[in-house]
mmCIF file of C-alpha atoms in Angstrom:
data_model
loop_
_atom_site.group_PDB
_atom_site.id
_atom_site.type_symbol
_atom_site.label_atom_id
_atom_site.label_comp_id
_atom_site.label_asym_id
_atom_site.label_seq_id
_atom_site.Cartn_x
_atom_site.Cartn_y
_atom_site.Cartn_z
ATOM 1 C CA MET A 1 -9.386 -63.540 87.327
ATOM 2 C CA SER A 2 -6.267 -62.992 88.843
ATOM 3 C CA ASN A 3 -5.012 -64.008 85.695
ATOM 4 C CA LEU A 4 -6.272 -61.622 84.152
ATOM 5 C CA PHE A 5 -4.644 -58.771 87.479
ATOM 6 C CA GLN A 6 -1.626 -60.343 86.138
ATOM 7 C CA LYS A 7 -1.551 -59.722 82.122
ATOM 8 C CA ILE A 8 -2.231 -55.959 82.878
ATOM 9 C CA SER A 9 0.684 -53.808 83.602
ATOM 10 C CA ARG A 10 0.159 -50.921 85.498
ATOM 11 C CA ALA A 11 2.915 -48.845 84.009
ATOM 12 C CA GLY A 12 1.422 -48.479 80.555
ATOM 13 C CA LEU A 13 -2.665 -48.104 82.877
ATOM 14 C CA VAL A 14 -1.104 -45.225 84.040
ATOM 15 C CA LEU A 15 0.387 -43.736 81.157
ATOM 16 C CA VAL A 16 -2.518 -44.069 79.862
ATOM 17 C CA LEU A 17 -5.047 -42.377 82.030
ATOM 18 C CA ILE A 18 -2.256 -39.484 82.093
ATOM 19 C CA GLY A 19 -2.448 -39.125 78.038
ATOM 20 C CA ALA A 20 -6.591 -39.448 78.819
ATOM 21 C CA ALA A 21 -6.370 -36.961 81.056
ATOM 22 C CA LEU A 22 -3.794 -34.835 79.786
ATOM 23 C CA LEU A 23 -5.886 -35.118 75.771
ATOM 24 C CA TRP A 24 -9.456 -34.865 78.425
ATOM 25 C CA PHE A 25 -7.883 -31.752 79.131
ATOM 26 C CA SER A 26 -5.434 -30.297 75.745
ATOM 27 C CA LEU A 27 -8.158 -31.694 73.022
ATOM 28 C CA GLY A 28 -10.725 -29.255 72.349
ATOM 29 C CA ASP A 29 -8.668 -26.108 72.662
ATOM 30 C CA ALA A 30 -5.902 -28.002 70.263
ATOM 31 C CA ILE A 31 -8.447 -28.167 67.709
ATOM 32 C CA ILE A 32 -9.472 -24.784 67.714
ATOM 33 C CA SER A 33 -5.753 -24.184 67.385
ATOM 34 C CA LEU A 34 -5.470 -25.529 63.996
ATOM 35 C CA LYS A 35 -8.686 -23.712 62.681
ATOM 36 C CA ALA A 36 -7.882 -20.561 60.414
ATOM 37 C CA PRO A 37 -8.203 -17.833 63.411
ATOM 38 C CA LYS A 38 -10.731 -15.349 62.911
ATOM 39 C CA SER A 39 -9.004 -11.887 63.905
ATOM 40 C CA PHE A 40 -11.132 -9.288 65.099
ATOM 41 C CA ASP A 41 -12.726 -6.742 62.573
ATOM 42 C CA ASP A 42 -14.218 -10.074 61.327
ATOM 43 C CA VAL A 43 -15.708 -11.076 64.966
ATOM 44 C CA LEU A 44 -16.820 -6.930 64.428
ATOM 45 C CA GLU A 45 -18.417 -7.220 61.571
ATOM 46 C CA TYR A 46 -19.854 -10.654 60.756
ATOM 47 C CA GLY A 47 -19.391 -12.032 65.193
ATOM 48 C CA VAL A 48 -18.724 -15.211 66.421
ATOM 49 C CA ALA A 49 -19.510 -18.656 67.699
ATOM 50 C CA PRO A 50 -18.894 -21.043 69.960
ATOM 51 C CA GLY A 51 -14.997 -23.399 68.652
ATOM 52 C CA ASP A 52 -14.127 -20.135 66.433
ATOM 53 C CA HIS A 53 -10.552 -19.670 66.977
ATOM 54 C CA VAL A 54 -10.189 -15.081 67.123
ATOM 55 C CA LYS A 55 -6.434 -13.927 66.484
ATOM 56 C CA GLY A 56 -4.856 -9.990 66.038
ATOM 57 C CA SER A 57 -5.052 -6.804 66.944
ATOM 58 C CA VAL A 58 -8.629 -5.231 69.532
ATOM 59 C CA PRO A 59 -10.310 -2.234 67.347
ATOM 60 C CA TYR A 60 -12.581 -1.480 69.686
ATOM 61 C CA LEU A 61 -13.766 -2.506 73.593
ATOM 62 C CA LEU A 62 -16.140 -1.985 75.775
ATOM 63 C CA ASP A 63 -16.962 -1.568 79.527
ATOM 64 C CA VAL A 64 -15.390 -3.709 82.622
ATOM 65 C CA TYR A 65 -19.138 -5.594 83.325
ATOM 66 C CA ALA A 66 -17.227 -8.710 86.055
ATOM 67 C CA THR A 67 -14.189 -8.965 87.978
ATOM 68 C CA LEU A 68 -12.004 -12.270 88.870
ATOM 69 C CA GLU A 69 -11.025 -11.755 92.030
ATOM 70 C CA THR A 70 -8.583 -14.187 93.586
ATOM 71 C CA TRP A 71 -7.729 -14.853 97.476
ATOM 72 C CA SER A 72 -5.776 -17.385 99.999
ATOM 73 C CA GLU A 73 -7.025 -18.050 103.279
ATOM 74 C CA ASN A 74 -4.047 -19.553 105.789
ATOM 75 C CA THR A 75 -5.585 -22.904 107.542
ATOM 76 C CA LYS A 76 -4.613 -22.647 110.994
ATOM 77 C CA THR A 77 -4.277 -18.491 111.847
ATOM 78 C CA HIS A 78 -7.360 -18.830 108.794
ATOM 79 C CA SER A 79 -6.605 -15.178 107.897
ATOM 80 C CA VAL A 80 -6.616 -13.844 104.491
ATOM 81 C CA SER A 81 -4.537 -12.834 101.757
ATOM 82 C CA ASN A 82 -5.324 -9.619 100.299
ATOM 83 C CA LYS A 83 -7.492 -9.860 96.719
ATOM 84 C CA LYS A 84 -6.128 -10.364 94.145
ATOM 85 C CA THR A 85 -8.134 -9.240 90.415
ATOM 86 C CA SER A 86 -6.643 -11.789 87.726
ATOM 87 C CA PHE A 87 -9.506 -11.005 84.746
ATOM 88 C CA GLN A 88 -11.158 -8.767 84.183
ATOM 89 C CA TYR A 89 -14.118 -9.852 81.388
ATOM 90 C CA TYR A 90 -15.115 -6.882 79.187
ATOM 91 C CA VAL A 91 -18.152 -6.200 75.737
ATOM 92 C CA LEU A 92 -17.334 -6.585 73.060
ATOM 93 C CA PRO A 93 -19.200 -5.327 69.946
ATOM 94 C CA ALA A 94 -19.323 -8.545 68.134
ATOM 95 C CA GLY A 95 -22.143 -8.781 65.004
ATOM 96 C CA ASP A 96 -25.110 -7.003 65.402
ATOM 97 C CA GLY A 97 -24.498 -7.335 68.985
ATOM 98 C CA TYR A 98 -21.818 -8.050 72.206
ATOM 99 C CA VAL A 99 -19.988 -11.272 73.469
ATOM 100 C CA GLY A 100 -17.556 -9.901 76.768
ATOM 101 C CA MET A 101 -13.764 -10.524 76.588
ATOM 102 C CA ALA A 102 -11.635 -12.192 79.493
ATOM 103 C CA ILE A 103 -8.583 -10.065 79.570
ATOM 104 C CA SER A 104 -5.820 -10.888 82.478
ATOM 105 C CA SER A 105 -4.260 -8.574 84.341
ATOM 106 C CA LYS A 106 -1.301 -8.386 82.828
ATOM 107 C CA ASN A 107 -2.870 -6.522 79.726
ATOM 108 C CA PHE A 108 -5.823 -4.295 82.493
ATOM 109 C CA SER A 109 -3.574 -0.984 80.967
ATOM 110 C CA ALA A 110 -4.053 -1.569 77.674
ATOM 111 C CA ALA A 111 -7.673 -2.441 77.850
ATOM 112 C CA ASP A 112 -8.198 0.128 79.978
ATOM 113 C CA LYS A 113 -6.412 3.222 77.303
ATOM 114 C CA LEU A 114 -9.013 1.223 74.301
ATOM 115 C CA VAL A 115 -12.302 1.169 76.343
ATOM 116 C CA ASP A 116 -11.192 5.534 76.715
ATOM 117 C CA GLN A 117 -10.155 5.298 72.906
ATOM 118 C CA THR A 118 -13.399 4.342 71.972
ATOM 119 C CA TYR A 119 -15.967 6.173 74.065
ATOM 120 C CA ASP A 120 -14.019 9.018 73.106
ATOM 121 C CA PHE A 121 -14.072 8.321 69.359
ATOM 122 C CA LEU A 122 -17.898 7.060 69.025
ATOM 123 C CA LEU A 123 -19.204 9.663 71.280
ATOM 124 C CA ASP A 124 -16.246 12.467 71.680
ATOM 125 C CA GLY A 125 -15.845 11.998 67.761
ATOM 126 C CA GLY A 126 -11.925 11.356 68.881
ATOM 127 C CA GLY A 127 -9.944 9.614 66.769
ATOM 128 C CA ILE A 128 -9.942 5.695 65.956
ATOM 129 C CA PRO A 129 -8.353 4.029 68.849
ATOM 130 C CA THR A 130 -4.550 3.360 68.815
ATOM 131 C CA ALA A 131 -4.187 1.433 71.684
ATOM 132 C CA GLU A 132 -2.275 -1.755 71.411
ATOM 133 C CA LEU A 133 -4.531 -4.363 72.374
ATOM 134 C CA THR A 134 -3.168 -8.385 70.808
ATOM 135 C CA ALA A 135 -5.114 -11.998 72.379
ATOM 136 C CA ASP A 136 -5.418 -15.021 70.873
ATOM 137 C CA ALA A 137 -8.395 -16.851 71.995
ATOM 138 C CA ARG A 138 -11.394 -18.789 71.880
ATOM 139 C CA VAL A 139 -14.926 -18.591 72.038
ATOM 140 C CA ILE A 140 -16.383 -20.372 74.443
ATOM 141 C CA VAL A 141 -20.370 -20.481 75.348
ATOM 142 C CA MET A 142 -20.410 -17.779 79.100
ATOM 143 C CA GLU A 143 -21.128 -20.010 82.714
ATOM 144 C CA ASP A 144 -24.243 -18.992 84.081
ATOM 145 C CA GLU A 145 -23.047 -16.239 86.689
ATOM 146 C CA LEU A 146 -20.893 -14.699 83.952
ATOM 147 C CA ALA A 147 -23.506 -14.766 81.526
ATOM 148 C CA GLN A 148 -26.258 -13.473 84.388
ATOM 149 C CA MET A 149 -23.777 -10.677 84.526
ATOM 150 C CA PHE A 150 -23.248 -9.482 81.335
ATOM 151 C CA ARG A 151 -26.873 -10.051 80.687
ATOM 152 C CA GLU A 152 -27.435 -6.959 83.421
ATOM 153 C CA ASP A 153 -24.765 -4.680 82.192
ATOM 154 C CA LEU A 154 -26.633 -4.807 78.228
ATOM 155 C CA GLN A 155 -29.476 -4.108 80.457
ATOM 156 C CA ASP A 156 -28.895 -1.142 82.220
ATOM 157 C CA TYR A 157 -26.023 0.778 80.345
ATOM 158 C CA TYR A 158 -26.807 -0.692 76.889
ATOM 159 C CA GLY A 159 -30.563 0.291 77.011
ATOM 160 C CA TYR A 160 -31.271 -3.719 75.428
ATOM 161 C CA THR A 161 -34.519 -4.990 76.703
ATOM 162 C CA ALA A 162 -35.064 -8.397 77.864
ATOM 163 C CA ALA A 163 -36.817 -9.305 75.338
ATOM 164 C CA ASP A 164 -33.674 -8.557 72.668
ATOM 165 C CA ILE A 165 -30.735 -9.761 75.035
ATOM 166 C CA GLU A 166 -33.063 -12.925 74.469
ATOM 167 C CA ALA A 167 -32.562 -12.170 70.876
ATOM 168 C CA LEU A 168 -28.873 -12.149 70.565
ATOM 169 C CA GLY A 169 -29.337 -15.927 71.362
ATOM 170 C CA THR A 170 -26.408 -17.264 74.423
ATOM 171 C CA PRO A 171 -23.928 -15.151 75.645
ATOM 172 C CA LEU A 172 -20.356 -15.754 73.855
ATOM 173 C CA LEU A 173 -16.796 -15.302 75.627
ATOM 174 C CA VAL A 174 -13.490 -14.391 73.751
ATOM 175 C CA GLU A 175 -11.847 -15.929 76.070
ATOM 176 C CA PRO A 176 -6.989 -16.060 75.169
ATOM 177 C CA ARG A 177 -5.276 -19.010 75.502
ATOM 178 C CA ALA A 178 -1.848 -20.534 76.011
ATOM 179 C CA PHE A 179 -2.633 -22.276 72.230
ATOM 180 C CA GLY A 180 0.922 -23.231 72.250
ATOM 181 C CA THR A 181 1.439 -24.511 75.485
ATOM 182 C CA VAL A 182 -1.681 -26.827 74.713
ATOM 183 C CA GLN A 183 -1.198 -28.653 71.720
ATOM 184 C CA ALA A 184 2.254 -28.739 73.326
ATOM 185 C CA PHE A 185 -0.204 -31.002 76.251
ATOM 186 C CA CYS A 186 -2.646 -32.687 73.449
ATOM 187 C CA GLY A 187 0.849 -34.290 71.793
ATOM 188 C CA ALA A 188 2.078 -35.223 75.278
ATOM 189 C CA GLY A 189 -1.385 -36.460 75.649
ATOM 190 C CA ALA A 190 -1.329 -38.687 72.862
ATOM 191 C CA ALA A 191 2.314 -40.003 73.093
ATOM 192 C CA ALA A 192 2.094 -40.963 76.626
ATOM 193 C CA LEU A 193 -1.726 -42.856 75.758
ATOM 194 C CA VAL A 194 -0.515 -44.350 72.128
ATOM 195 C CA ALA A 195 3.104 -46.254 74.934
ATOM 196 C CA GLY A 196 0.765 -47.137 77.482
ATOM 197 C CA LEU A 197 -1.553 -48.702 75.013
ATOM 198 C CA ALA A 198 1.287 -50.255 73.677
ATOM 199 C CA VAL A 199 2.879 -51.501 77.118
ATOM 200 C CA LEU A 200 -0.816 -53.122 77.846
ATOM 201 C CA ALA A 201 -0.931 -55.273 74.763
ATOM 202 C CA LEU A 202 3.073 -56.398 74.626
ATOM 203 C CA HIS A 203 2.506 -57.022 78.382
ATOM 204 C CA TRP A 204 -0.425 -58.887 77.981
ATOM 205 C CA ARG A 205 0.946 -60.937 75.389
ATOM 206 C CA LYS A 206 3.864 -61.503 77.496
ATOM 207 C CA VAL A 207 2.042 -63.087 80.394
ATOM 208 C CA SER A 208 -0.560 -64.518 78.399
ATOM 209 C CA ARG A 209 2.297 -66.770 75.854
ATOM 210 C CA GLN A 210 3.900 -67.654 79.885
ATOM 211 C CA LEU A 211 0.577 -68.431 81.515
ATOM 212 C CA ARG A 212 0.124 -70.994 78.759
ATOM 213 C CA GLN A 213 3.384 -72.804 78.917
ATOM 214 C CA ALA A 214 3.014 -73.544 82.407
ATOM 215 C CA ALA A 215 0.053 -74.716 81.885
ATOM 216 C CA GLU A 216 1.085 -77.217 79.884
ATOM 217 C CA ALA A 217 4.433 -78.724 81.339
ATOM 218 C CA SER A 218 1.966 -79.076 84.290
ATOM 219 C CA GLN A 219 -0.258 -80.680 81.437
ATOM 220 C CA ARG A 220 2.645 -82.652 80.365
ATOM 221 C CA ARG A 221 4.188 -83.692 83.943
ATOM 222 C CA GLY A 222 0.022 -85.069 84.669
ATOM 223 C CA PRO A 223 -0.976 -85.450 88.413
ATOM 224 C CA ASP A 224 1.227 -85.681 91.294
ATOM 225 C CA LEU A 225 0.382 -88.530 93.345
ATOM 226 C CA ASP A 226 1.313 -89.114 96.982
ATOM 227 C CA TRP A 227 2.050 -92.969 96.898
ATOM 228 C CA GLU A 228 2.000 -95.162 100.370
ATOM 229 C CA LEU A 229 3.256 -97.964 101.446
#
């Protein structure tokens, strides 16, 4: 067992673990980023599926159905910082139904403007919305808590029955991602993994050779004998 541990390079093992962690975090999104993106007009007409890549200008957007608030607590004084809304989740028309869309705080103003223009167009005969809201996003299955709020919103404000909502299937979320960063993490992870495996292999061969040479030298010397006169 001791020989086994000698043959394993700690540096190589650390590189493999780092590479595996980076790939676990980024590989799925990196694959999505390489797919030909759908436009939001495609989403409006045909809908989306989990794993889709969606990119472009959002033509229409409906109300917020959930928010994500963050705050921090000082463990010494137990004081809590002011809550900050980091994401809002909007209803996005998609195919024959709706999906959710996550919007970060930097785009709240543009999103709210687009919502107002969408309702003005749909209900009051206004012009086609002109607010500029763009996104480069992935499509994922909503988390359970968010999906429950989404279903409740469809039932309370959009006239959907429980049966209608069930027929829509699993609620989906269009979530913007920094795909450039994701690809960089994925590349770094792959490089670390390959480098770690190479270091492990070279170290294993080197130590195995040294142990074999030591064993052969010991056999040539023969056993050590203590002579008593």
